[in-house]
CSV table of C-alpha atoms (C1' of nucleotides) in Angstrom, one decimal:
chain,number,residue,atom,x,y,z
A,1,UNK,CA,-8.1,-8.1,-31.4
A,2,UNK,CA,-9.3,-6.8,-28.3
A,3,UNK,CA,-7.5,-8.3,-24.7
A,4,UNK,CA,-10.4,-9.9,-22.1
A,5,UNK,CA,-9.5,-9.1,-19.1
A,6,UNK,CA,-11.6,-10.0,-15.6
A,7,UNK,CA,-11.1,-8.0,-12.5
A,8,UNK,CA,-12.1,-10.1,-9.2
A,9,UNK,CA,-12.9,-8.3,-5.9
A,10,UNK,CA,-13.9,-9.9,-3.3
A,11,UNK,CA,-17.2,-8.2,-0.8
A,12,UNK,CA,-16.3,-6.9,2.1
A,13,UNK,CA,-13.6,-9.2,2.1
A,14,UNK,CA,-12.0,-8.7,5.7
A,15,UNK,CA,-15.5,-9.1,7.4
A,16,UNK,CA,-16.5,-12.0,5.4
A,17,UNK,CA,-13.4,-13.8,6.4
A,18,UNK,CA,-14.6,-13.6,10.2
A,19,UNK,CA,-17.8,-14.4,9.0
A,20,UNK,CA,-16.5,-17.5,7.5
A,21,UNK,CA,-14.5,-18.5,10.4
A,22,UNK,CA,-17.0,-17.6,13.1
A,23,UNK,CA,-21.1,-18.4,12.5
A,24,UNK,CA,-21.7,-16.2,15.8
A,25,UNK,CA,-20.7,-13.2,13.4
A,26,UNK,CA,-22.8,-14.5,10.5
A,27,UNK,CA,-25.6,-12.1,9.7
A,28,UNK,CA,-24.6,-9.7,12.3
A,29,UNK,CA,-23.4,-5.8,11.0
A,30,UNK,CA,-19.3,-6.6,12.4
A,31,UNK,CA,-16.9,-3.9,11.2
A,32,UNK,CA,-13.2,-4.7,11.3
A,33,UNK,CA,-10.8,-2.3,12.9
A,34,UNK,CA,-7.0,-2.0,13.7
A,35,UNK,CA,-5.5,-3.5,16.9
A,36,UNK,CA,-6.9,-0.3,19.7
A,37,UNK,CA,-10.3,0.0,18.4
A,38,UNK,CA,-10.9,3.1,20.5
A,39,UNK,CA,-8.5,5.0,18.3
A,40,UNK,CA,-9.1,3.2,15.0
A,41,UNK,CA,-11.7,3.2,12.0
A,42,UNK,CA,-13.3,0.8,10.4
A,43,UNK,CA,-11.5,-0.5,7.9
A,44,UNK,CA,-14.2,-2.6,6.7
A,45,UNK,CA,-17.7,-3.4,7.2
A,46,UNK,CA,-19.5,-6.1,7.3
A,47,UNK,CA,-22.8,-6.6,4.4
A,48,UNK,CA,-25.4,-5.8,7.4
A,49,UNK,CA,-23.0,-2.9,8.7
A,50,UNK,CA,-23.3,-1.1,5.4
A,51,UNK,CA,-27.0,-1.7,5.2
A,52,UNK,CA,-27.2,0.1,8.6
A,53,UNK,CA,-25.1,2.9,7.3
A,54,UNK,CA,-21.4,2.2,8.4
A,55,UNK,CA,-18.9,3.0,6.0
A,56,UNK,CA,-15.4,2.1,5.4
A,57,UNK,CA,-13.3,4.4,7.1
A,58,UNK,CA,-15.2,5.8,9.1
A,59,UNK,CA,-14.0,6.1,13.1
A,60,UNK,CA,-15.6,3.4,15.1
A,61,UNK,CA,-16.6,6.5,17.2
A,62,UNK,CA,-19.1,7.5,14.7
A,63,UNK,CA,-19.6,4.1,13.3
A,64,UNK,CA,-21.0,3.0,16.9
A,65,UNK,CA,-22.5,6.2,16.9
A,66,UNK,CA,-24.8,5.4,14.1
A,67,UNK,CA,-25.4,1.7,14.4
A,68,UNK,CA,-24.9,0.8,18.5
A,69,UNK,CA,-25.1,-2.9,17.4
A,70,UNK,CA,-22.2,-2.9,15.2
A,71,UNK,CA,-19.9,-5.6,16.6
A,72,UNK,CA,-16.1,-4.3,16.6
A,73,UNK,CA,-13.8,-7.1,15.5
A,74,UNK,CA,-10.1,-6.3,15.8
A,75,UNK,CA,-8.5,-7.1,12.5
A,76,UNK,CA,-5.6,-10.1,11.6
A,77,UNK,CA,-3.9,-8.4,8.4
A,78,UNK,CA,-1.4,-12.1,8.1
A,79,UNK,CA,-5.0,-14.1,8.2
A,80,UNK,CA,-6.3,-11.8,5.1
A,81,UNK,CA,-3.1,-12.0,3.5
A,82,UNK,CA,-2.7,-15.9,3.5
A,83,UNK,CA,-5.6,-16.6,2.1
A,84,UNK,CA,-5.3,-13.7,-0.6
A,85,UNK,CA,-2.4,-16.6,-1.7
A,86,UNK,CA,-5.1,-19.0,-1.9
A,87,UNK,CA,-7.1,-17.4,-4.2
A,88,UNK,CA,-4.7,-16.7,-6.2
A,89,UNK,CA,-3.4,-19.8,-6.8
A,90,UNK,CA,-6.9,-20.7,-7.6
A,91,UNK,CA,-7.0,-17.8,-10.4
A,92,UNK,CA,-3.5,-19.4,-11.7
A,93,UNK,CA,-5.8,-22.8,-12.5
A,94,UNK,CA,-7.3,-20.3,-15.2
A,95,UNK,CA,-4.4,-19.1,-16.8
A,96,UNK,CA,-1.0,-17.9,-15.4
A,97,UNK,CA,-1.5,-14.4,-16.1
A,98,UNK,CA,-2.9,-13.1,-12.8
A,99,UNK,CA,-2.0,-9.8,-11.4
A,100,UNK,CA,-2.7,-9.6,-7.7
A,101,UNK,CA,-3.8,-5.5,-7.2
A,102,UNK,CA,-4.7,-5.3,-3.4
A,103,UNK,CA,-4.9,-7.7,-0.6
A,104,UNK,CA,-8.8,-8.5,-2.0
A,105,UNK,CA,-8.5,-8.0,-5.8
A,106,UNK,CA,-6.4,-9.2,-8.7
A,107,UNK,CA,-6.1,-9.2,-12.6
A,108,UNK,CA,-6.7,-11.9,-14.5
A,109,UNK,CA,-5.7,-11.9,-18.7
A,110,UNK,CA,-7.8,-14.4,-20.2
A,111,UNK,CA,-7.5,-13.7,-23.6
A,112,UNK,CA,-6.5,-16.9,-24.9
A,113,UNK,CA,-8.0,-19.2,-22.2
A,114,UNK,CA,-11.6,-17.5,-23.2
A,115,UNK,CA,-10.9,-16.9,-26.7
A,116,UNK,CA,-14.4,-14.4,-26.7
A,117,UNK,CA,-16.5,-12.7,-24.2
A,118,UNK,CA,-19.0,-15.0,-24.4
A,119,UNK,CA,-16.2,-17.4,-23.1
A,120,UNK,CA,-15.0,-15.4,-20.5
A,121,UNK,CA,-18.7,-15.3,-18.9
A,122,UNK,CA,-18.6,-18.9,-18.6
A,123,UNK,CA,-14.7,-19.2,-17.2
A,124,UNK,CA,-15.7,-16.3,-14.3
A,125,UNK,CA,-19.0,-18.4,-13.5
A,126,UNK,CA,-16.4,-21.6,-13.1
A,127,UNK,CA,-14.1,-19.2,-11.2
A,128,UNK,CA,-16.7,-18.4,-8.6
A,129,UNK,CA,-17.7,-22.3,-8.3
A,130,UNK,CA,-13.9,-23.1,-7.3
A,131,UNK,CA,-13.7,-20.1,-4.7
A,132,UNK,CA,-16.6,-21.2,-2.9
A,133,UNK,CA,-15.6,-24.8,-2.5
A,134,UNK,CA,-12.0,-23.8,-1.5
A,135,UNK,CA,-13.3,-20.7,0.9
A,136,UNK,CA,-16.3,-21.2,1.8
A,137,UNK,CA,-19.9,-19.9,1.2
A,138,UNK,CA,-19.5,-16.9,2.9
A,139,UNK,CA,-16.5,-15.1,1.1
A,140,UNK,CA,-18.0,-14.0,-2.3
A,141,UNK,CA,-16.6,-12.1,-5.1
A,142,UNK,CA,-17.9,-9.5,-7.9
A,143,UNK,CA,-16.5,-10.1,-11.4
A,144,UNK,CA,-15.7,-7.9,-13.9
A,145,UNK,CA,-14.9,-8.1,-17.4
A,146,UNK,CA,-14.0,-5.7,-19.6
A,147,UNK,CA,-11.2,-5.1,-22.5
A,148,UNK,CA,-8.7,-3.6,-19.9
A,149,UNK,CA,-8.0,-3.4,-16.3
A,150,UNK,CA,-9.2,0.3,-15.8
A,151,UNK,CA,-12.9,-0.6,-17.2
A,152,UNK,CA,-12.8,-4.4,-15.6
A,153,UNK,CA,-12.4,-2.4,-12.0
A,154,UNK,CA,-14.9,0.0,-13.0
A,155,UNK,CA,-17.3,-3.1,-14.2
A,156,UNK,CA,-16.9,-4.2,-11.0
A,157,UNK,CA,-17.9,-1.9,-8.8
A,158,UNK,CA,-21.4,-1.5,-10.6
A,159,UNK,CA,-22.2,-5.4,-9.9
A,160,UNK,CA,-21.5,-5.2,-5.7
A,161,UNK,CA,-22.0,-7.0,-4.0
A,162,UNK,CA,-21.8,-10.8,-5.1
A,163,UNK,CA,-22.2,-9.8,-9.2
A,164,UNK,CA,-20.6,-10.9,-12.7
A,165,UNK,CA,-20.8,-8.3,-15.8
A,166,UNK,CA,-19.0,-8.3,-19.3
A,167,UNK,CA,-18.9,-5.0,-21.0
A,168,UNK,CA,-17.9,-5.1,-24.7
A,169,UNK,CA,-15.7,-2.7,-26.3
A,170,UNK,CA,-18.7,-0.9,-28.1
A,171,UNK,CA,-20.1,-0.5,-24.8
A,172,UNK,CA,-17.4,1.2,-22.8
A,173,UNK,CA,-19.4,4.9,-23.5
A,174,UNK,CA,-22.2,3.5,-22.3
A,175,UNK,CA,-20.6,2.1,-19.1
A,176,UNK,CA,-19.1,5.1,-18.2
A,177,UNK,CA,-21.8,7.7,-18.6
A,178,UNK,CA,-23.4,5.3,-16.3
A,179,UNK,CA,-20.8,6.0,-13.7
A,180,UNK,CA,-19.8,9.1,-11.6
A,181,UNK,CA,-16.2,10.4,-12.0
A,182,UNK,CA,-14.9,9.5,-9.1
A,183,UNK,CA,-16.5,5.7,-9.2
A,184,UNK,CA,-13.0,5.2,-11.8
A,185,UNK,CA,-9.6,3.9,-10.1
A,186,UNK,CA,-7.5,6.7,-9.9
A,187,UNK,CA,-9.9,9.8,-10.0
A,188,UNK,CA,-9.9,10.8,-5.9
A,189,UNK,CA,-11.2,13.8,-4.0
A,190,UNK,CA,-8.6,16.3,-5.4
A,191,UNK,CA,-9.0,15.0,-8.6
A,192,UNK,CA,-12.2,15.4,-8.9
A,193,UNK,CA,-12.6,18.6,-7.2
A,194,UNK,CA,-9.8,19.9,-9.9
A,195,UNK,CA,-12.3,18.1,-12.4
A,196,UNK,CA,-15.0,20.2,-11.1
A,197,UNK,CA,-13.0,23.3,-11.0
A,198,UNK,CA,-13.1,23.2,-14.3
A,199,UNK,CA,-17.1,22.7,-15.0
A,200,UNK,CA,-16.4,19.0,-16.0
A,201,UNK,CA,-19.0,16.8,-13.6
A,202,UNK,CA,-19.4,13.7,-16.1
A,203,UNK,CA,-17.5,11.8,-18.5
A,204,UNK,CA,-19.1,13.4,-21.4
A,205,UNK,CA,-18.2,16.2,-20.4
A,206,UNK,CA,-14.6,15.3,-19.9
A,207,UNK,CA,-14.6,13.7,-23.0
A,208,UNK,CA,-15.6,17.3,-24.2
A,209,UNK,CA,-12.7,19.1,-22.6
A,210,UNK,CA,-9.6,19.6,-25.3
A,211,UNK,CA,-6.8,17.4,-24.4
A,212,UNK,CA,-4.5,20.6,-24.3
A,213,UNK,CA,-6.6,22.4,-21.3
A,214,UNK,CA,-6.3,18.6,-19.2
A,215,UNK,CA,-2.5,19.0,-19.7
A,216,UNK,CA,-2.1,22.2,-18.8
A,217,UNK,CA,-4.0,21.6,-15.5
A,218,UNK,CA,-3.0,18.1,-14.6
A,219,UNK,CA,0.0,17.5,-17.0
A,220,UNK,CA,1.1,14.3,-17.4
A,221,UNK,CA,-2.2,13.2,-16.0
A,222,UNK,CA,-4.1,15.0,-18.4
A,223,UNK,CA,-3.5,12.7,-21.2
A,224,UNK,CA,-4.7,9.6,-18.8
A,225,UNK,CA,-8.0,11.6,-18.0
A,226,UNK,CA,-8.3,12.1,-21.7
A,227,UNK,CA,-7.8,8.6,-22.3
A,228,UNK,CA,-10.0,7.1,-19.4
A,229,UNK,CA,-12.5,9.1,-20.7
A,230,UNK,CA,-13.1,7.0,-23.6
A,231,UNK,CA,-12.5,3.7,-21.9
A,232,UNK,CA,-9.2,3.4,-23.2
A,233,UNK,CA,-6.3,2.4,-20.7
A,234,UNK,CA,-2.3,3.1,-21.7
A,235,UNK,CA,-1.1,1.3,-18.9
A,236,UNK,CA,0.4,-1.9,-18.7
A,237,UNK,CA,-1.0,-5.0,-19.4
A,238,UNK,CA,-1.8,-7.7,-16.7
A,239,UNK,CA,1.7,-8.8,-15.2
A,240,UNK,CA,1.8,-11.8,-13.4
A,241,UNK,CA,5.6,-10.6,-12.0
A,242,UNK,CA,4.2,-7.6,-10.5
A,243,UNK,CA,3.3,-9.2,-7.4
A,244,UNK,CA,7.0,-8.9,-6.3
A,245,UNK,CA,6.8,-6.9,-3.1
A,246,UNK,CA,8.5,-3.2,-4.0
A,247,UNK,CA,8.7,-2.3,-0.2
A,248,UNK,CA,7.8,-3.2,3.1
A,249,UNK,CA,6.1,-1.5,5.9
A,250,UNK,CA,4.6,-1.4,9.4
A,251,UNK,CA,3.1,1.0,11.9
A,252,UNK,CA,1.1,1.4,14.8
A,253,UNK,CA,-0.9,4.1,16.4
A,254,UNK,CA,-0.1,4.6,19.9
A,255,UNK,CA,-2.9,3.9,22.6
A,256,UNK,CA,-1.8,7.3,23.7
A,257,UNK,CA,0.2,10.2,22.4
A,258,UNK,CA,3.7,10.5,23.8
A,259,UNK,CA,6.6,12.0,23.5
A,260,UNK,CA,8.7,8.8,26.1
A,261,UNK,CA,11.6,7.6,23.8
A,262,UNK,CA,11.1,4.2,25.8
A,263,UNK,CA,7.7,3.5,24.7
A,264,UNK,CA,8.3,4.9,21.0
A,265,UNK,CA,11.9,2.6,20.8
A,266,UNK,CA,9.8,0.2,22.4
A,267,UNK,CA,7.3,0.4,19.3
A,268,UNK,CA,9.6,0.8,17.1
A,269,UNK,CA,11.7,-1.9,17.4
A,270,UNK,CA,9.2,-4.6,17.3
A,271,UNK,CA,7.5,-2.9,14.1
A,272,UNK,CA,11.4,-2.9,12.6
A,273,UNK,CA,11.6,-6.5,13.9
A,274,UNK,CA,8.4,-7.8,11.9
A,275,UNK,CA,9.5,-5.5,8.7
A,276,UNK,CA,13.0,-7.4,9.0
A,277,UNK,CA,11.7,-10.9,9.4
A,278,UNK,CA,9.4,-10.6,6.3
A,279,UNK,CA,12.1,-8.9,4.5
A,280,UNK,CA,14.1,-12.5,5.0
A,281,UNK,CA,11.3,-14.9,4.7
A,282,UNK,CA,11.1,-13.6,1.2
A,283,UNK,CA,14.4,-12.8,0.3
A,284,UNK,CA,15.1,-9.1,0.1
A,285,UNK,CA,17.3,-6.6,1.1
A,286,UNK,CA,16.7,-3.0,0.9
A,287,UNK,CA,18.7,-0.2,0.4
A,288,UNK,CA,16.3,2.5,1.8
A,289,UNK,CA,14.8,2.6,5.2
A,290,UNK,CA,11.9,5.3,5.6
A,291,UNK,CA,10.4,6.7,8.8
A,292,UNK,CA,7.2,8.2,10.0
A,293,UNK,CA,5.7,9.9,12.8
A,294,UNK,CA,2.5,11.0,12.9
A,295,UNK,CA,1.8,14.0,16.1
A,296,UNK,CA,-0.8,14.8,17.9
A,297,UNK,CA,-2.2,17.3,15.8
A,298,UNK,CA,-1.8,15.1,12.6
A,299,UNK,CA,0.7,16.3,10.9
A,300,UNK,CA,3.5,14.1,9.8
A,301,UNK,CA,6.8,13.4,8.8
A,302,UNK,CA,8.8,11.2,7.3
A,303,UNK,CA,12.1,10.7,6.3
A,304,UNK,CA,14.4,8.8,4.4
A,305,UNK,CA,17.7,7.8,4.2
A,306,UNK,CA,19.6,5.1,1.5
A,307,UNK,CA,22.3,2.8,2.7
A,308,UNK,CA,25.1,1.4,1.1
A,309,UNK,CA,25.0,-1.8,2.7
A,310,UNK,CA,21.1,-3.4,1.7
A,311,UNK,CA,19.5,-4.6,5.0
A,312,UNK,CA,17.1,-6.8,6.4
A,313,UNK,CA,18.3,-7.1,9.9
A,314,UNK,CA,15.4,-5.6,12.4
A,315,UNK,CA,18.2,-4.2,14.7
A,316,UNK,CA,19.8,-1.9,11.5
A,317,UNK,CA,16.1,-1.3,10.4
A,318,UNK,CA,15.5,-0.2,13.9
A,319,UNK,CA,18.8,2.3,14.1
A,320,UNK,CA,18.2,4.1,11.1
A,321,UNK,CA,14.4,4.7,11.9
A,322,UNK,CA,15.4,5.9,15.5
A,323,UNK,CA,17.9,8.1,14.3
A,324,UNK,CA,15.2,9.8,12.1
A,325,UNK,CA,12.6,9.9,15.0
A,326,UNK,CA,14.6,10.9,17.9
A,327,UNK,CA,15.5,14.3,16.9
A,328,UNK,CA,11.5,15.2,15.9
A,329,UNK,CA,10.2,14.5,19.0
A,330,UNK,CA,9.8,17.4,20.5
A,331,UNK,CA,5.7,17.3,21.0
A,332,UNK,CA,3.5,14.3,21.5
A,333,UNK,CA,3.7,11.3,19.0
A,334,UNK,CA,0.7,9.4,18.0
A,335,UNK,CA,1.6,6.8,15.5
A,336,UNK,CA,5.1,5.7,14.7
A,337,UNK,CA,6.5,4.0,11.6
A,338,UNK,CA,9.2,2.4,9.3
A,339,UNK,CA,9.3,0.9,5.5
A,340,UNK,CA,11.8,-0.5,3.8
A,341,UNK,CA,12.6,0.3,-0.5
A,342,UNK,CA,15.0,0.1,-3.0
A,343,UNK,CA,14.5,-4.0,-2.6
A,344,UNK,CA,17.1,-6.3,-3.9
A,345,UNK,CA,17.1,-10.2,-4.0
A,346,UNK,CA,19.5,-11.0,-0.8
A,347,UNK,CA,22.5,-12.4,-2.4
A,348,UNK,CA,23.1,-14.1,1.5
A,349,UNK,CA,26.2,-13.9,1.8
A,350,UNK,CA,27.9,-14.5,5.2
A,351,UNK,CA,29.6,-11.8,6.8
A,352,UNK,CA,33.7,-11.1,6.9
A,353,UNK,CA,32.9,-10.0,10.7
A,354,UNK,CA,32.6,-12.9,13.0
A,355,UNK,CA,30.2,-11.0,15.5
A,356,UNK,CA,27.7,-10.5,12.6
A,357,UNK,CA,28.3,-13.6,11.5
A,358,UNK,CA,26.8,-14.5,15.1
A,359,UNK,CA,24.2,-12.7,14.9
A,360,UNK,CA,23.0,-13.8,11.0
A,361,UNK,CA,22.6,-17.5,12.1
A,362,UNK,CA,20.8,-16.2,15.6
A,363,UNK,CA,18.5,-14.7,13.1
A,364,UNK,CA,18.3,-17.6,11.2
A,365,UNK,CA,17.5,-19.8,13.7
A,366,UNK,CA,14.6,-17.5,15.2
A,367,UNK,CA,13.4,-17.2,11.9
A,368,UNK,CA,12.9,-20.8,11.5
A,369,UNK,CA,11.2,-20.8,14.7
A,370,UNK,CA,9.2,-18.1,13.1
A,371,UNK,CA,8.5,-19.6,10.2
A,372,UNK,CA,7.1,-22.8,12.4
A,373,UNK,CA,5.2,-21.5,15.3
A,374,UNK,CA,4.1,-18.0,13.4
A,375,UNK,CA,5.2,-14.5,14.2
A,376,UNK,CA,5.3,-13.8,18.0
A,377,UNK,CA,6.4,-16.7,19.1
A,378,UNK,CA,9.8,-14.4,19.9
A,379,UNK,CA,10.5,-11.2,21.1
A,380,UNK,CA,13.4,-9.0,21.7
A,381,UNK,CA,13.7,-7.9,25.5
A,382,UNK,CA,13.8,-4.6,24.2
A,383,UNK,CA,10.0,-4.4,22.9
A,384,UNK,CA,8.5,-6.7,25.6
A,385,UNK,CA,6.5,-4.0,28.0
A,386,UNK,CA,8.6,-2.8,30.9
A,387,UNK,CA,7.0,-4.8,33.5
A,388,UNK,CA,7.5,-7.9,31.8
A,389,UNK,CA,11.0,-7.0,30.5
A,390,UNK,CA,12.1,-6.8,34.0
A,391,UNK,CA,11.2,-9.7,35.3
A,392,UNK,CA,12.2,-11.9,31.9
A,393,UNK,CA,15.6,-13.7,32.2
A,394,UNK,CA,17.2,-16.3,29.7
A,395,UNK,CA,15.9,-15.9,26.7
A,396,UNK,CA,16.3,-12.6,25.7
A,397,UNK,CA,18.5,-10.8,22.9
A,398,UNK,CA,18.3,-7.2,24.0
A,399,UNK,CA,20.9,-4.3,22.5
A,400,UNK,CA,21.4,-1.5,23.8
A,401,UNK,CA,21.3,1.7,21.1
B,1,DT,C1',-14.4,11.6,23.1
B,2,DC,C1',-13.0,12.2,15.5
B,3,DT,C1',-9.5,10.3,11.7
B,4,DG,C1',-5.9,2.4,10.7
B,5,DG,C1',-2.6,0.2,8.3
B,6,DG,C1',-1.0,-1.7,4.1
B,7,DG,C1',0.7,-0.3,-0.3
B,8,DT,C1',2.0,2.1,-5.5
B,9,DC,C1',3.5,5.8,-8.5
B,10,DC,C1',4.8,10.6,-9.6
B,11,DT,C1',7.0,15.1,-9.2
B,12,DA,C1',10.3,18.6,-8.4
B,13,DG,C1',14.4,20.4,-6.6
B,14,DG,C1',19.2,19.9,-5.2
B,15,DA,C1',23.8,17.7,-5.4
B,16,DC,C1',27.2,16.0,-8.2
B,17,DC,C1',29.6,14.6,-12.4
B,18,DC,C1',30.9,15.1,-17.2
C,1,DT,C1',36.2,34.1,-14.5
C,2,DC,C1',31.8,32.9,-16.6
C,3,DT,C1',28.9,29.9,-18.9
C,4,DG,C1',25.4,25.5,-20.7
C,5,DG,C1',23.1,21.1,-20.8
C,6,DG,C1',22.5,16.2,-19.9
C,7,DG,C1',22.3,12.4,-16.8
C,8,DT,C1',21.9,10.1,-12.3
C,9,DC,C1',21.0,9.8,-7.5
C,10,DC,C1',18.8,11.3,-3.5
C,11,DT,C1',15.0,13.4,-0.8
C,12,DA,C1',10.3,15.1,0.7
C,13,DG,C1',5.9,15.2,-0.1
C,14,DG,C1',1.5,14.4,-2.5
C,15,DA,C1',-1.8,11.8,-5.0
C,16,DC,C1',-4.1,7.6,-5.5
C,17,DC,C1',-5.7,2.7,-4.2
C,18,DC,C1',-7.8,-1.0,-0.8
DNA sequence: TCTGGGGTCCTAGGACCC
DNA sequence: TCTGGGGTCCTAGGACCC
C-alpha cells in the first residue's frame, strides 16, 4: 500500500501577498527585499519580475540593473508568517496530518482521507477552492502529489506556477529523468558539482553508479542519493508535530559596516529583544544561545555557548551574544546576529530572587502589551537610536552591561 | 556601487567519565 | 606507568532548504 502524499507551495508567495493586499502592485514585476534595500537581494520576485528576468536572490543592484521597472517592496516576514497559519489550518480541514516545511510549503498525508490517487486529484482541486476564498485570488498554489514527500516536492516544481500533478508510483522513473539533478530537494551546488565530478549528469546515470562508490564519496549521503535516485524516500513520514519551532533566530545587516560597539549593542539588543519575546509567546526556553557576525569581507563567525539555566529573557539573550561579539571585533562588522537552541517547554516558574522576580512580571506585562498592539509597540532605551534615546524620559527600561 | 533573513540537519574532534 | 573502548556532551562549521 503505497502512502499519497501532496506537497503545496505556494507562487511567489511573498510577492503575491502584496499583491493581494495592494491592487497598485497587481500586474506590476515587484520584488521583495529585506528592510535596507540598497544592501539587500531579492528574496522574491514577483510573476512579471521573473518574466523580465529577476531571480530570487539576486542583489536588487543587479535586479534593477536588468529590469529598471522592478518595484522594490521591503518585506514584512510576521505578515507572511501569520497567514502561513492560515493555510494551514485550512490544510488541517483535510486531514490532521499536515507538516508545515517552509514559511510557503507544507506536507499533507492524505492517505486515508483520499483512499486513491484518483481521490487525492479531486481533494487538492477542493484544497485550492478553500485557499482562494480564504486568501484571495491572487495567492495561488502548485500541488503536488506523489507517494512520498521527496517526489511530491519534486512534482511540484514541474507544474509552476499555479499547477496540480499526480505521479503514480510506476511513474517515478519517468518523473525523474524528466528532471535535472539539482531540480530534487536536497541536491545543491556542491552536491551536484561532486555529482559531476564523478561523470554522473542525470538520474540514470546516478542510478548507474554502484552504491559503494556514492558512499565512499558522500558517505552517509551516498545511500540517500542511491535511494532518491529511484524515487524512493527513507525519511520520515509526514509529522504533523514537527512544526514545533527547534530554534529561534534574528539578524540584521547593518546600513553600514562598523566596528562602534554602540551601534552593534544597539542592534543587538533589540534583535535579542524580539528572539526573547517569541521565545515566551510560545513557551520555550533555551539552553543554547548562538552568535554571528558577518565582516566586511564576508567571512563569518559564529559562536556558541550552552547555559545551565534555559532562557528566554532578551536581556540574558543579549549578554551572552555580546560577550561572543565583543572580543571579534577587531575590523568592520556588517551583519550581526543571535539564535537561540536546545529549546525546552518553559516550566514558568517564578524566581527565588526577588529582583528577577521584578523583572519576570515587567516582562510579562510588556509582553501582553505586545501581544495586543504587535511587536514594536515597546522598546528598550538601550536600542532606541541615540538621538531619540536622549531625549526619551519615563518609559524606558534601560541596563547598563 | 555585488551578495537578506529565516531555518534544519549532519559531521568531526575534543573533553570527560566509566 | 601504560593501555583500550564506549558513551555523552559540547563546539564550530558546512551543507541544504525557502
Amino acid at each position: 500500500m503505497h502512502r499519497i502524499i501532496l506537497h503545496i507551495d505556494m507562487n511567489s508567495y511573498f510577492a503575491s501577498v502584496e499583491q493581494q493586499a495592494n491592487p497598485f502592485l497587481r500586474g506590476k514585476p515587484i520584488g521583495i527585499t529585506g528592510k535596507d534595500q540598497e544592501r539587500s537581494v531579492v528574496a522574491t520576485a514577483s510573476i512579471e519580475a521573473k518574466k523580465l528576468g529577476v531571480k530570487t536572490a539576486m542583489s536588487t543592484w543587479e535586479a534593477k540593473k536588468i529590469c529598471p521597472s522592478l518595484i522594490l517592496y521591503a518585506g514584512d516576514p510576521e505578515k507572511y508568517s501569520d497567514i502561513m497559519h492560515r493555510f494551514n489550518a485550512i490544510y488541517q480541514e483535510f486531514t490532521p496530518h499536515v507538516e508545515p516545511f517552509s514559511v510557503d510549503e507544507s506536507f499533507l498525508d492524505i492517505t486515508e482521507e483520499a483512499e486513491d490517487f484518483f481521490g487525492a486529484t479531486y481533494m487538492a482541486q477542493m484544497i485550492r477552492t478553500r485557499l482562494k476564498e480564504e486568501l484571495g485570488n491572487h495567492i495561488t498554489a502548485s500541488i503536488g502529489i506523489a507517494p512520498n514527500k521527496l517526489m511530491a516536492k519534486l512534482a511540484c516544481e514541474t507544474v509552476k506556477p499555479s499547477g496540480l500533478t499526480v505521479v503514480q508510483p510506476e511513474e517515478l522513473i519517468d518523473l525523474l529523468n524528466r528532471c535535472k539533478l539539482d531540480d530534487l530537494c536536497g541536491i545543491g551546488p556542491r552536491i551536484l558539482k561532486r555529482l559531476h565530478a564523478l561523470d554522473i549528469k542525470t538520474f540514470a546515470e546516478l542510478r548507474a553508479c554502484p552504491l559503494e562508490d556514492l558512499q565512499r564519496e558522500f558517505k552517509s549521503y551516498g545511500l540517500w542519493l542511491h535511494e532518491a535516485a529511484y524515487g524512493r524516500d527513507s525519511s520520515q513520514g509526514v509529522n504533523a508535530n514537527s512544526s514545533d519551532a527547534k530554534s529561534y533566530g534574528h539578524s540584521y545587516t547593518l546600513p553600514e559596516n562598523t566596528q562602534d560597539q554602540t551601534v552593534l549593542k544597539r542592534y543587538l539588543f533589540g534583535l535579542a529583544d524580539k528572539v526573547g519575546w517569541r521565545m515566551r509567546r510560545d513557551g520555550v526556553v533555551a539552553r543554547r544561545i548562538t552568535a554571528h557576525v558577518r565582516f566586511g569581507d564576508f567571512t563569518s563567525h559564529s559562536e556558541q555557548r550552552t547555559v545551565n539555566t534555559p532562557t528566554a529573557d532578551g536581556m540574558d539573550l543579549f549578554k551572552i551574544s555580546w560577550n561572543i561579539v565583543k572580543p571579534l571585533l577587531t575590523s568592520d562588522v556588517r551583519l550581526v546576529g543571535l539564535s537561540a537552541s536546545m529549546l525546552t517547554k518553559n516550566p514558568s516558574q517564578p524566581s527565588l530572587f526577588k529582583k528577577e522576580r521584578n523583572m519576570q512580571s515587567v516582562l510579562c506585562a510588556l509582553d501582553s502589551l505586545q501581544h495586543r498592539y504587535g511587536t514594536g509597540v515597546w522598546k528598550r532605551g538601550a536600542t532606541l537610536p541615540l538621538n531619540l534615546k536622549q531625549r526619551s524620559s519615563g518609559f524606558h527600561f534601560d541596563h547598563e552591561v
